[in-house]
XYZ file of C-alpha atoms in Angstrom:
677
model
C -13.288 6.836 41.248
C -14.292 7.168 37.547
C -12.338 8.992 34.903
C -10.099 11.774 35.991
C -10.167 15.003 34.041
C -7.030 16.702 32.768
C -6.744 20.355 33.612
C -6.630 22.858 30.807
C -3.093 23.949 29.895
C -2.473 27.551 30.776
C 0.204 29.400 28.904
C 3.377 28.660 30.824
C 4.515 31.471 32.991
C 8.180 32.453 33.156
C 9.751 31.173 36.328
C 12.687 32.760 38.081
C 15.887 30.781 37.475
C 18.222 32.822 39.478
C 17.849 34.831 42.622
C 14.246 35.793 43.141
C 13.341 39.490 43.543
C 12.823 38.879 47.231
C 16.502 38.029 47.442
C 17.591 41.487 46.376
C 17.701 42.931 49.927
C 19.344 39.733 51.317
C 22.081 39.930 48.730
C 23.016 43.530 49.494
C 25.841 42.769 51.968
C 27.299 40.111 49.573
C 27.256 42.595 46.682
C 29.071 45.172 48.702
C 31.830 42.737 49.511
C 32.464 41.952 45.922
C 32.240 45.560 44.823
C 30.889 46.844 41.602
C 33.062 44.500 39.550
C 30.666 41.653 40.188
C 27.659 43.611 39.177
C 28.098 46.055 36.238
C 24.583 47.505 36.679
C 25.650 50.788 38.227
C 28.117 51.793 35.475
C 25.721 50.631 32.613
C 22.656 52.436 33.987
C 24.739 55.554 34.411
C 25.582 55.402 30.724
C 21.946 55.643 29.828
C 22.133 59.335 30.661
C 24.884 59.958 28.144
C 24.199 62.614 25.461
C 25.739 60.280 22.890
C 23.168 57.920 21.277
C 25.979 55.431 20.510
C 26.846 55.273 24.251
C 23.177 54.883 25.197
C 22.842 52.109 22.621
C 25.952 50.387 23.911
C 24.663 50.591 27.437
C 21.221 49.104 26.560
C 22.771 46.336 24.421
C 25.195 45.448 27.318
C 22.274 45.285 29.811
C 20.402 43.115 27.390
C 23.279 40.679 27.405
C 24.205 40.758 31.033
C 20.665 40.100 32.373
C 20.575 36.824 30.564
C 22.716 35.610 33.453
C 19.837 35.750 35.914
C 21.995 36.120 39.004
C 22.778 39.690 37.836
C 19.095 40.784 37.715
C 18.733 41.704 41.430
C 21.535 44.192 41.067
C 19.750 46.000 38.285
C 16.399 45.910 39.933
C 18.022 47.359 43.159
C 19.151 50.328 41.040
C 15.746 51.040 39.578
C 16.630 49.744 36.110
C 12.984 49.585 34.905
C 12.314 53.223 35.558
C 15.616 54.273 33.977
C 15.220 52.108 30.944
C 11.560 53.061 30.423
C 12.171 56.485 28.928
C 14.639 54.784 26.525
C 11.767 53.129 24.767
C 10.885 56.581 23.319
C 14.402 57.747 22.709
C 14.961 59.935 19.673
C 17.344 57.254 18.317
C 15.635 54.193 16.803
C 18.706 52.069 17.674
C 18.416 53.004 21.287
C 14.684 52.291 21.236
C 15.409 48.775 19.925
C 18.173 47.874 22.244
C 16.384 49.361 25.253
C 13.262 47.345 24.544
C 15.399 44.229 23.979
C 17.022 44.825 27.423
C 13.567 44.926 29.047
C 12.427 41.977 27.138
C 15.391 39.904 28.329
C 14.965 41.095 31.805
C 11.201 39.979 31.677
C 12.251 36.578 30.130
C 15.104 35.681 32.393
C 13.798 37.351 35.541
C 10.542 35.368 36.025
C 7.054 36.243 37.072
C 7.958 38.337 40.058
C 10.266 40.560 37.862
C 7.477 40.954 35.302
C 5.072 42.076 38.003
C 7.665 44.427 39.422
C 8.199 45.960 35.880
C 4.496 46.556 35.524
C 4.395 48.192 39.021
C 7.182 50.526 37.852
C 4.880 51.619 34.959
C 6.683 50.048 32.055
C 3.419 49.650 30.302
C 2.991 53.336 29.664
C 6.117 53.939 27.505
C 5.653 50.404 25.943
C 2.076 51.299 24.857
C 3.221 54.604 23.387
C 6.091 52.811 21.619
C 3.834 50.193 20.050
C 1.437 52.890 18.794
C 4.324 54.970 17.235
C 5.698 51.707 15.643
C 2.416 50.848 13.955
C 1.963 54.426 12.795
C 5.440 54.236 11.264
C 5.126 50.840 9.522
C 4.339 52.471 6.200
C 6.718 55.350 6.586
C 10.329 55.315 5.536
C 11.218 58.504 7.319
C 12.959 56.763 10.138
C 15.000 53.748 9.319
C 18.275 52.161 10.577
C 21.230 52.305 8.124
C 22.097 48.709 8.337
C 18.666 47.137 8.489
C 15.776 47.001 5.993
C 13.069 48.198 8.384
C 14.186 49.446 11.762
C 10.693 50.279 12.863
C 9.567 46.649 12.563
C 12.535 45.476 14.466
C 11.671 47.795 17.317
C 8.109 46.548 17.111
C 9.270 42.917 17.332
C 11.130 43.548 20.557
C 8.116 45.597 21.877
C 5.538 42.950 21.098
C 7.737 40.274 22.611
C 8.113 42.260 25.817
C 4.325 42.783 25.818
C 3.730 39.071 25.529
C 6.153 38.257 28.340
C 4.461 40.815 30.665
C 0.830 39.743 29.840
C 1.859 36.105 30.323
C 3.074 36.712 33.834
C 1.054 39.760 35.146
C -2.670 40.129 35.428
C -2.141 43.826 35.755
C -0.340 43.996 32.393
C -3.243 42.072 30.908
C -5.686 44.529 32.381
C -3.727 47.398 30.676
C -3.750 45.446 27.461
C -7.477 45.257 27.563
C -8.085 48.855 28.475
C -5.486 50.403 26.123
C -6.786 48.933 22.912
C -3.465 47.156 22.182
C -5.359 44.315 20.386
C -5.458 46.262 17.097
C -1.826 47.108 17.375
C -0.792 43.462 17.850
C -3.014 42.380 15.044
C -1.238 44.948 12.811
C 2.042 43.212 13.657
C 0.441 39.843 12.866
C -0.567 41.060 9.448
C 3.176 41.565 8.626
C 3.498 37.769 8.278
C 4.080 37.665 4.475
C 7.330 39.585 4.737
C 8.352 39.715 8.469
C 7.798 36.315 9.959
C 9.704 37.044 13.188
C 7.370 40.009 14.010
C 4.255 37.926 13.106
C 5.381 35.055 15.379
C 5.870 37.404 18.333
C 2.444 38.912 17.635
C 0.848 35.411 17.390
C 2.380 34.288 20.683
C 1.063 37.503 22.241
C -2.467 37.003 20.859
C -2.536 33.319 21.935
C -1.646 34.459 25.443
C -3.942 37.395 25.906
C -6.948 35.707 24.482
C -6.937 32.756 26.892
C -9.627 32.955 29.614
C -9.977 36.724 29.012
C -13.710 37.529 28.518
C -13.218 41.232 28.791
C -11.012 41.158 25.705
C -13.279 38.694 23.810
C -16.076 41.274 23.976
C -14.002 43.705 21.915
C -13.210 41.169 19.071
C -14.154 42.270 15.646
C -14.328 40.973 12.122
C -10.845 42.533 11.329
C -9.240 40.465 14.157
C -10.993 37.288 12.969
C -10.033 38.054 9.324
C -6.392 38.476 10.222
C -6.227 35.201 12.062
C -8.068 33.313 9.214
C -5.640 34.787 6.603
C -2.792 33.298 8.704
C -4.620 30.018 9.038
C -5.260 29.661 5.357
C -1.794 30.761 4.251
C 0.069 28.014 2.475
C 3.671 29.286 2.810
C 6.035 26.339 3.434
C 8.456 26.018 6.438
C 8.420 25.020 10.039
C 8.231 28.586 11.287
C 5.117 29.077 9.191
C 3.665 26.001 10.829
C 4.353 27.552 14.275
C 2.603 30.748 13.120
C -0.453 28.808 11.859
C -0.618 26.715 15.073
C -0.580 29.933 17.194
C -3.364 31.440 15.186
C -5.333 28.168 15.551
C -4.896 28.393 19.300
C -6.134 32.038 19.327
C -9.192 31.095 17.344
C -9.979 28.287 19.663
C -9.667 30.788 22.604
C -11.991 33.075 20.764
C -14.627 30.396 19.979
C -17.311 31.877 22.295
C -17.162 35.163 20.396
C -17.427 33.646 16.906
C -20.728 33.836 14.938
C -22.730 30.608 15.647
C -22.887 29.921 11.911
C -19.092 29.857 11.587
C -18.163 27.917 14.660
C -18.224 24.381 13.146
C -16.228 25.565 10.175
C -13.666 27.328 12.419
C -13.322 24.208 14.672
C -12.621 22.079 11.620
C -10.008 24.511 10.296
C -8.324 24.717 13.745
C -8.133 20.913 13.997
C -6.884 20.652 10.431
C -4.028 22.931 11.206
C -3.091 21.075 14.369
C -3.226 17.840 12.445
C -0.822 19.213 9.793
C 1.535 20.232 12.563
C 1.412 16.842 14.184
C 2.226 15.175 10.783
C 5.729 16.567 10.787
C 8.330 14.041 11.997
C 10.536 15.880 14.380
C 12.743 12.727 14.746
C 13.628 13.045 11.010
C 13.577 16.851 10.599
C 15.928 17.756 13.572
C 18.829 15.550 12.220
C 18.263 17.141 8.713
C 18.519 20.617 10.275
C 21.550 19.746 12.220
C 23.279 18.434 9.082
C 22.209 21.594 7.196
C 23.881 23.706 9.928
C 27.110 21.729 9.640
C 27.113 21.970 5.917
C 26.626 25.782 6.122
C 29.451 26.165 8.571
C 31.813 24.055 6.344
C 30.977 26.213 3.295
C 31.176 29.534 5.217
C 34.481 31.434 5.507
C 36.160 30.951 8.846
C 35.003 33.843 11.002
C 35.188 33.934 14.764
C 31.651 33.823 16.013
C 32.215 35.592 19.281
C 28.614 36.703 19.603
C 27.343 33.156 19.038
C 29.396 31.742 21.884
C 27.814 33.429 24.860
C 24.313 32.219 24.170
C 25.581 28.654 23.707
C 27.195 28.739 27.137
C 24.059 30.292 28.456
C 21.906 27.594 26.961
C 23.853 24.974 29.018
C 23.671 27.084 32.153
C 19.946 27.616 31.799
C 19.395 23.855 31.336
C 21.163 23.152 34.628
C 19.318 25.987 36.440
C 15.986 24.665 35.000
C 16.627 21.292 36.380
C 17.407 22.784 39.737
C 14.379 25.108 39.659
C 12.077 22.174 38.648
C 12.867 20.576 42.020
C 10.957 23.300 43.736
C 7.559 22.061 45.110
C 4.264 23.885 45.273
C 1.382 22.349 47.424
C 3.013 18.925 47.383
C 3.271 18.967 43.555
C 6.304 19.716 41.427
C 6.028 23.337 40.101
C 5.916 23.251 36.320
C 9.004 25.184 35.189
C 9.104 26.236 31.516
C 12.196 28.445 31.223
C 12.192 28.893 27.411
C 15.088 31.039 26.327
C 14.958 29.919 22.627
C 13.973 33.331 21.523
C 17.351 34.669 22.800
C 19.242 32.613 20.313
C 21.529 34.603 17.961
C 20.401 35.246 14.387
C 23.272 32.973 13.157
C 21.500 29.858 14.581
C 18.696 29.658 11.943
C 18.612 25.853 11.831
C 18.420 25.653 15.620
C 15.639 28.320 15.557
C 13.819 26.119 13.030
C 14.080 23.029 15.200
C 12.978 24.956 18.231
C 9.962 26.313 16.299
C 8.974 22.891 15.228
C 8.967 21.577 18.873
C 7.220 24.667 20.185
C 4.518 24.172 17.441
C 3.915 20.575 18.284
C 3.886 21.152 22.031
C 1.422 23.982 21.524
C -0.739 21.797 19.227
C -1.010 19.158 21.923
C -1.833 21.630 24.575
C -4.648 23.152 22.400
C -6.113 19.624 21.863
C -5.999 19.016 25.680
C -7.930 22.264 26.150
C -10.465 21.194 23.489
C -11.110 17.919 25.454
C -11.571 19.745 28.757
C -14.721 21.291 29.924
C -14.906 25.020 30.552
C -15.003 24.557 34.349
C -11.619 25.756 35.520
C -10.239 23.713 38.375
C -6.945 22.603 39.731
C -8.394 19.749 41.760
C -6.845 16.309 41.617
C -10.302 14.766 41.719
C -13.041 16.135 39.578
C -15.336 13.151 39.153
C -17.876 11.482 41.321
C -16.814 8.501 43.411
C -18.186 5.065 42.607
C -20.698 5.339 45.513
C -24.179 6.940 45.384
C -24.866 10.191 47.097
C -27.955 9.229 49.030
C -26.154 8.745 52.302
C -24.339 11.957 52.968
C -22.925 12.798 56.321
C -24.808 15.213 58.585
C -22.501 18.070 57.681
C -23.851 18.186 54.227
C -20.456 18.461 52.493
C -21.937 17.760 49.096
C -24.648 20.396 49.095
C -24.551 22.452 45.950
C -21.589 20.853 44.269
C -23.222 18.112 42.304
C -23.471 20.369 39.275
C -19.671 20.918 39.328
C -19.100 17.241 38.860
C -20.690 16.536 35.491
C -19.198 13.816 33.308
C -16.698 14.836 30.629
C -18.037 15.146 27.072
C -17.034 16.629 23.777
C -19.249 18.531 21.449
C -20.195 16.707 18.285
C -18.301 19.221 16.179
C -15.030 18.867 18.151
C -15.206 15.024 18.414
C -16.075 14.716 14.673
C -13.158 16.945 13.667
C -10.657 15.144 15.942
C -11.694 11.722 14.547
C -11.813 12.872 10.893
C -8.296 14.182 11.097
C -6.979 11.038 12.923
C -5.921 13.074 15.882
C -6.064 10.180 18.386
C -3.635 8.080 16.210
C -1.266 11.116 15.690
C -1.168 11.867 19.350
C -0.325 8.266 20.137
C 2.390 8.425 17.608
C 3.863 11.515 19.364
C 4.120 9.542 22.654
C 6.893 7.453 21.007
C 9.125 10.505 20.717
C 11.899 11.349 21.292
C 13.982 8.928 19.304
C 17.313 7.969 20.739
C 19.302 8.820 17.700
C 17.877 12.353 17.682
C 18.650 12.777 21.372
C 22.171 11.523 20.878
C 22.745 13.979 17.976
C 21.650 16.883 20.077
C 23.817 15.802 22.960
C 26.874 16.228 20.646
C 26.569 19.958 20.387
C 26.181 22.380 23.413
C 23.821 24.703 21.707
C 21.492 21.924 20.643
C 21.285 20.192 24.009
C 18.410 22.458 25.042
C 16.285 20.685 22.470
C 16.361 17.406 24.462
C 14.209 18.899 27.237
C 11.850 20.272 24.630
C 11.559 16.823 22.933
C 10.828 15.206 26.332
C 8.164 17.910 26.894
C 6.462 17.121 23.585
C 6.294 13.429 24.680
C 4.806 14.386 28.066
C 2.245 16.715 26.406
C 1.317 13.921 23.954
C 0.742 11.489 26.912
C -1.418 14.083 28.707
C -3.291 14.709 25.435
C -3.838 10.966 25.074
C -5.313 10.903 28.591
C -7.689 13.668 27.686
C -8.786 11.927 24.452
C -9.299 8.616 26.393
C -11.349 10.477 29.023
C -13.675 12.044 26.522
C -14.151 9.549 23.693
C -15.649 6.058 23.539
C -13.820 2.909 22.656
C -15.311 2.644 19.221
C -14.233 6.090 18.213
C -10.636 5.226 19.123
C -10.580 2.117 16.968
C -12.094 -0.561 19.170
C -10.422 -3.425 21.236
C -7.515 -4.041 18.984
C -6.441 -0.366 18.956
C -6.838 -0.121 22.691
C -4.701 -3.228 23.281
C -2.002 -1.867 21.055
C -2.049 1.470 22.900
C -1.806 -0.426 26.187
C 1.180 -2.356 25.045
C 2.825 0.816 23.751
C 2.330 2.576 27.137
C 3.656 -0.425 28.938
C 6.756 -0.370 26.716
C 7.312 3.339 27.639
C 7.133 2.587 31.299
C 8.863 -0.788 31.426
C 11.026 -0.852 28.377
C 13.904 0.695 30.243
C 15.936 -1.205 32.927
C 14.035 0.791 35.582
C 10.908 2.912 35.584
C 11.615 6.496 34.646
C 11.568 8.823 37.646
C 11.101 12.192 35.735
C 8.009 13.620 37.446
C 6.572 15.371 34.365
C 6.846 12.194 32.321
C 5.706 9.946 35.185
C 2.617 12.226 35.844
C 1.691 12.128 32.124
C 2.169 8.511 31.406
C 0.481 7.125 34.574
C -2.658 9.330 33.937
C -2.837 8.079 30.361
C -2.353 4.484 31.564
C -5.119 4.952 34.078
C -7.604 6.173 31.519
C -6.642 3.469 29.056
C -6.846 0.540 31.663
C -10.243 1.935 32.792
C -11.670 1.804 29.273
C -10.200 -1.632 28.609
C -11.649 -2.938 31.896
C -15.069 -1.553 30.950
C -14.979 -3.527 27.692
C -13.767 -6.684 29.413
C -10.656 -6.553 27.261
C -7.637 -8.606 28.754
C -5.191 -6.425 30.692
C -1.586 -6.162 29.565
C 0.359 -5.586 32.738
C 1.792 -8.446 34.702
C 1.548 -8.420 38.525
C 5.253 -7.823 38.751
C 5.068 -4.728 36.534
C 1.957 -3.501 38.357
C 3.733 -3.679 41.797
C 6.890 -2.135 40.335
C 4.819 0.793 38.929
C 3.055 1.160 42.268
C 6.259 1.225 44.248
C 7.838 3.843 42.057
C 4.703 6.038 42.102
C 4.204 5.888 45.897
C 7.748 7.378 46.261
C 6.870 10.293 43.933
C 6.273 13.745 45.401
C 3.487 14.606 42.847
C 0.145 13.765 44.506
C -1.644 13.010 41.175
C 0.881 10.461 40.354
C 0.242 8.567 43.623
C -3.482 8.983 43.137
C -3.419 7.505 39.538
C -1.074 4.632 40.618
C -3.520 3.608 43.318
C -6.388 3.879 40.835
C -4.519 1.556 38.462
C -4.146 -1.027 41.192
C -7.799 -0.825 41.856
C -8.739 -1.201 38.229
C -6.416 -4.170 37.700
C -7.383 -5.861 40.914
C -11.085 -5.615 40.262
C -10.450 -7.213 36.841
C -8.385 -9.975 38.402
C -10.994 -10.671 40.996
C -13.306 -12.044 38.222
C -10.651 -14.682 37.261
C -9.748 -17.977 38.903
C -6.441 -18.559 40.689
C -5.666 -14.806 41.315
C -6.023 -14.747 45.130
C -2.238 -14.437 45.585
C -2.060 -11.399 43.251
C -5.032 -9.807 44.959
C -3.254 -10.172 48.259
C -0.326 -8.262 46.959
C -2.591 -5.525 45.640
C -4.588 -5.444 48.883
C -1.471 -5.083 51.078
C -0.161 -2.328 48.876
C -3.407 -0.403 48.926
C -3.747 -0.807 52.699
C -0.239 0.605 53.189
C -1.071 3.641 51.065
C -4.462 4.132 52.808
C -2.682 4.094 56.168
C 0.604 5.843 55.522
C 0.292 8.307 52.725
C 0.403 11.879 54.106
C -2.218 13.106 51.634
C -5.872 12.547 52.493
C -6.883 12.377 48.825
C -4.451 9.531 48.226
C -5.689 7.736 51.300
C -9.240 8.053 49.942
C -8.284 6.846 46.495
C -6.569 3.811 48.032
C -9.747 2.985 50.099
C -11.948 3.399 47.007
C -9.695 0.987 45.143
C -9.959 -1.519 47.969
C -13.730 -1.441 47.728
C -13.521 -2.145 43.924
C -11.028 -5.019 44.364
C -12.654 -6.842 47.154
C -16.322 -6.132 46.281
C -17.228 -9.575 44.996
C -15.934 -13.025 44.073
C -14.445 -16.135 45.679
C -10.841 -15.034 44.924
C -11.354 -11.676 46.526
C -12.985 -13.245 49.668
C -9.931 -15.553 50.037
C -7.409 -12.737 49.624
C -9.361 -10.480 52.025
C -9.313 -13.108 54.642
C -5.579 -13.796 54.167
C -4.601 -10.162 54.627
C -7.025 -9.614 57.513
C -8.782 -6.824 55.566
C -11.628 -6.519 57.977
C -9.694 -5.744 61.163
C -7.414 -3.458 59.233
C -10.281 -1.406 57.867
C -11.995 -1.289 61.263
C -8.773 0.100 62.827
C -8.407 2.635 59.984
C -12.038 3.857 60.008
C -11.862 6.237 63.028
C -8.459 7.558 61.866
C -9.818 8.410 58.399
C -12.908 10.035 59.851
C -10.782 12.157 62.198
C -8.403 13.099 59.421
C -11.344 14.367 57.197
C -12.639 16.442 60.148
C -9.236 17.989 61.074
C -7.640 18.429 57.626
C -10.503 18.493 55.299
C -12.092 21.956 55.180
C -8.903 23.889 55.486
C -7.005 21.982 52.822
C -9.361 20.525 50.237
C -11.968 21.926 47.812
C -15.733 21.200 48.132
C -15.502 18.687 45.272
C -12.657 16.749 47.044
C -14.468 16.881 50.437
C -17.562 15.535 48.770
C -15.643 12.599 47.333
C -13.916 12.035 50.627
C -17.256 12.001 52.537
C -18.580 9.543 50.082
C -15.617 7.250 50.819
C -16.188 7.670 54.586
C -19.679 6.432 54.105
C -18.730 3.620 51.788
C -16.070 2.513 54.238
C -18.630 1.995 56.911
C -20.885 0.110 54.454
C -17.982 -2.011 53.221
C -17.016 -3.003 56.823
C -20.642 -4.068 57.216
C -20.465 -6.185 54.054
C -17.241 -7.838 55.105
C -18.820 -8.673 58.602
C -21.854 -10.323 56.901
C -19.347 -12.433 54.764
C -17.521 -13.433 57.893
C -20.765 -14.674 59.532
């Protein structure tokens, strides 16, 4: 089938981890049974009308805390919480403004995409836009300030920008308002506070990274002031992990803006972006996280014994959210596991500075890897599993002309000279490969020992998965020589094999399996093209195939079948391999016949064509497994399946590939019949 392209990483949307918004009506009866004790929404929302600013502040702060338990959110939405909190953003008390914005921010973060869209429908953007403008106008003014904080206006702005980021990440309508309301300059003003207010700058950088992705309308309004602010961040040399996260987000924003940069500065900007990502990947999280944990323990030993009541709730929540995330990740969408990225790290209390640093480090490295993946992908946005031409030619299309007008959508992957040169010069392939070794067992064990640090384990695993996806993208877009030649490829293959086969059984985590198997496919394909000896034993190959065929993620099954084909076609050239080829052939026939997904059936057939295309060993194996009668029986079934399922379920590109396979199946049967005679 050729190389498979990795899709560009979109900014992860918040996903609902409790009752969805649609469950509000269904839960009415249950709530009535439990009374208002089980949902404090009514009482707290009533307090928002109090003439006392202290009572309003208390109510907002309480709502902010309660909605972190996502099962309470429907009760608030049912009572029109968004419309009632909205005016609080412009309350005459600065403290109320901050806590009200924080409550809406937590509601957006913990409620998921549907809640964010609901908030926008209830016009939260109007008071939010007004608040942001007032904050920026008041940055230089000391007229209004909170008694117990150095700059209350900036604290309000931080909550507001974070809320804006959440909404724009999950709602296209919010993004449209952002574009039309001229909020770009406001957020850039917040970014420029980075020398003395890093927290506000980080929120602004996250927001900019989100709103500049695939947003041509906004890119038209980019100006030199925006570019200058981002470059100032990129060129800053302040030490610290959080500063690294800030620079990484600025680099990602500049990459999103590349089309609007002056042509003369593009190569320079690309190099600066890659240099920033390289510096981020240089950091050793396996070493830094234990150091941060030790620093936290030391600080607690030296601090006076004070009961940290506020710190306890988020720790318990962190554990709850981890469990809920695991449950939510089991949800399926279109036969593929829905990517769930419930990141509540920003809700950590201020007393957890070391944990915040560790979280910032992992977020920065995950973001760096995602940016590199996007650099390696073409600009053609697609969610298809197959985006490459099949191994057949296109001269014998079916009468239905499925492939008309789509050949231009299936161009080979390539990198611009500037991007490829920058990635190689900064040793990005080697650094990405190094990140696939993470997480270290010692670091994972250390995080397991403390409830509030356990949430980092999932983040560490995600960095590894992103590194594997990134490796797949690099392998799909660079040649063998650029990656270090045969020796480097063999070492990488051994490493990937150890990740999969090093444990007593093959890992079943779908995100990891999807990432590692796609990287393995690309690597084995490159190795085969250079006639470099393969590193997987037949037993490992069949074990991987068996695990993958039980996986619900379609792309995992597609890539596993492709790996069987790549390995089988290589073995067919060697002597004494007929028995192994029989195993591979039987496995491929089973997938081609039984898998419920047509694209997986097609990939299995394509792999069969590659494995049994030529050679005495292949002929012997084909005869022993009765390949010809099996394919003859399968041919009408496959053709009917394309006709019945194809156009309603698959894209034009996928249909074109499937039609190619249908034609090749007819040809291959003819070839086997000639061999038989």
